[in-house]
Amino acid sequence: LETGTLSIVVLGASGDLAKKKTFPALFHLYKQDLLPSDEVHIFGYARSKISTDELRNKLQSYLIPKKDASPKDLHDVSDFLQLVKYISGGYDSEEGFRLLDIEISEHEYLKNSKEGSSRRLFYLALPPSVYPSVCKMIKTYCMNKSDLGGWTRVVVEKPFGRDLESAEELSNQIGELFEEPQIYRIDHYLGKELVQNMLVLRFANRFFLPLWNRDNIDNVQIVFREDFGTEGRGGYFDQYGIIRDIIQNHLLQVLCLITMEKPVSLKPEHIRDEKVKVLQSVLPIRDDEVVLGQYEGYKDDPTVPDESNTPTFATAILRIHNERWEGVPFIMKAGKALNSRKAEIRVQFKDVPGDIFRSKTQGRNEFVIRLQPSEAIYMKFTVKQPGLEMSAVQSELDLSYGQRYQGITIPEAYERLILDTIRGDQQHFVRRDELKASWEIFTPLLHKIDRGELKPIPYKPGSRGPAEADELLEKAGYVQTHGYIWIPPTL
Ligand code: BG6
């Protein structure tokens, strides 16, 4: 493993993302000794004119549980915060970035008694509008200057543009300054335990190999539901909508992992080559295979315009034109302010040919990967109802993580991904051509929505979303088993 100083710079240090995700992830890595204090320093950079102590105080409450913080927790937090220093400056300010470079260099000078290499990680927890200027400033003033090795990397968050054209423009601007191996485009869904498990499931199990195709699978749903609305971030959300916020990135990444061919190896480039291929095989989305929704009350948010046409719910069917998947609908569904919070992949198999049981309680086989909450993988299958009668009934084989892996803490997505950026592993990051292919799929649909040619159907907050979405699901071939609900086991 590389050694030498590591400077982690969180730009946008006082923003929501930094406070809620980036710093807590860094803290968890620190607690696991993955950010040794004799090598690491963390710099917060933002425009607000606050002091280091003020930033530390602000961060404190995000790092430890509000109640029941043990003395050890408090001790860890205070040790961690000692590593954090705040620098105030604008996102296009020469002075600010010069100062940042001086601070980083000073830290490198002080800690470099052992080895001279310098690693500089810039985490842009910022709106993309400032990416080009920030990247330019980093490139001009803050690159690693050590002769003894090291690197400079930038981590960027979505939204990477609003459509194909703006995304390409952004990619060009960043691409002129940094090489692809220096750019880490985060999609935090790729850091989730069960998303990371997809390749293992698919390619290390004989079970799935012969079944994973159009001959056996009838339809696949990739679903994201949240039981809260866009309160507090309506301004951001209204600019983007649910397709750009969730489907074009998070759910599409999941789709890639479900549908891609086996990569040549686990090398990041091999994996990403396969993802790009499958994305390029997605057919144009048909208008009659889309249902949009907007929850009632969304426009009451003062930051949302009264005439907003932005969907807070969408179902869209994707179809992949290749040998494995021709004809199989991939139903992508995401919504805010629905009746539950969960994310799952539901693979529904075809009916058994020549069925002799014809029992009403016998449903189709389903393979479900529950990403959150209560991570689980379960398989719905048919068994004899225990008892004297011979009847077929649906049951499940259930791998619920909470039960099976007691005592194991599943790391936060951001924690793993930040560790990957330090280790230089781009497997779980989005490559430029992958990003382009994903925008190619959704841009025509998004433009129609932007022009008001497609309109969201109102739905009640706390409901399942528009009824038309369930009708589309049925039309696509999904068959619901009535009378069966999987209940996550409690410990
Ligand atoms: C973010 C979206 O990328 O993902 C949010 O911008 C959404 O709108 C969030 O709430 C969901 O993430 P998770 O990990 O809670 O499913």
Coordinates of C-alpha atoms and ligand atoms in Angstrom, one line a residue, residues 21 158 188-189 192 224 226 228 233 236-237 245-246 249-250 336 341 343 372 414, ligand 1:
K21 CA -21.9 12.2 4.1
K158 CA -23.7 14.1 -9.7
H188 CA -23.0 6.2 -4.1
Y189 CA -25.3 3.3 -5.1
K192 CA -23.9 -0.2 -1.3
F224 CA -36.5 3.1 -5.5
E226 CA -38.8 7.2 -0.5
F228 CA -40.6 11.7 2.3
R233 CA -34.1 20.8 -1.3
Y236 CA -32.3 21.8 -6.4
F237 CA -34.7 19.0 -7.1
D245 CA -31.8 12.5 -9.5
I246 CA -32.2 8.7 -9.2
N249 CA -27.6 7.3 -12.4
H250 CA -28.3 5.1 -9.4
K336 CA -40.6 10.5 -3.6
R341 CA -38.9 3.6 1.8
A343 CA -34.8 0.0 -2.8
Q372 CA -32.2 -1.2 1.7
Y414 CA -19.5 6.7 1.0
Ligands
BG6_1 C1 -29.3 11.0 -3.7 C2 -30.5 11.8 -4.2 O1 -28.4 10.8 -4.8 O2 -29.8 9.8 -3.3 C3 -31.6 12.0 -3.2 O3 -30.1 13.1 -4.7 C4 -31.9 10.6 -2.5 O4 -32.7 12.6 -3.7 C5 -30.7 9.8 -2.2 O5 -32.7 10.9 -1.4 C6 -31.0 8.4 -1.7 O6 -29.9 7.8 -1.3 P1 -30.0 6.5 -0.3 O7 -28.7 6.0 -0.1 O8 -30.7 7.1 1.0 O9 -30.9 5.6 -1.0

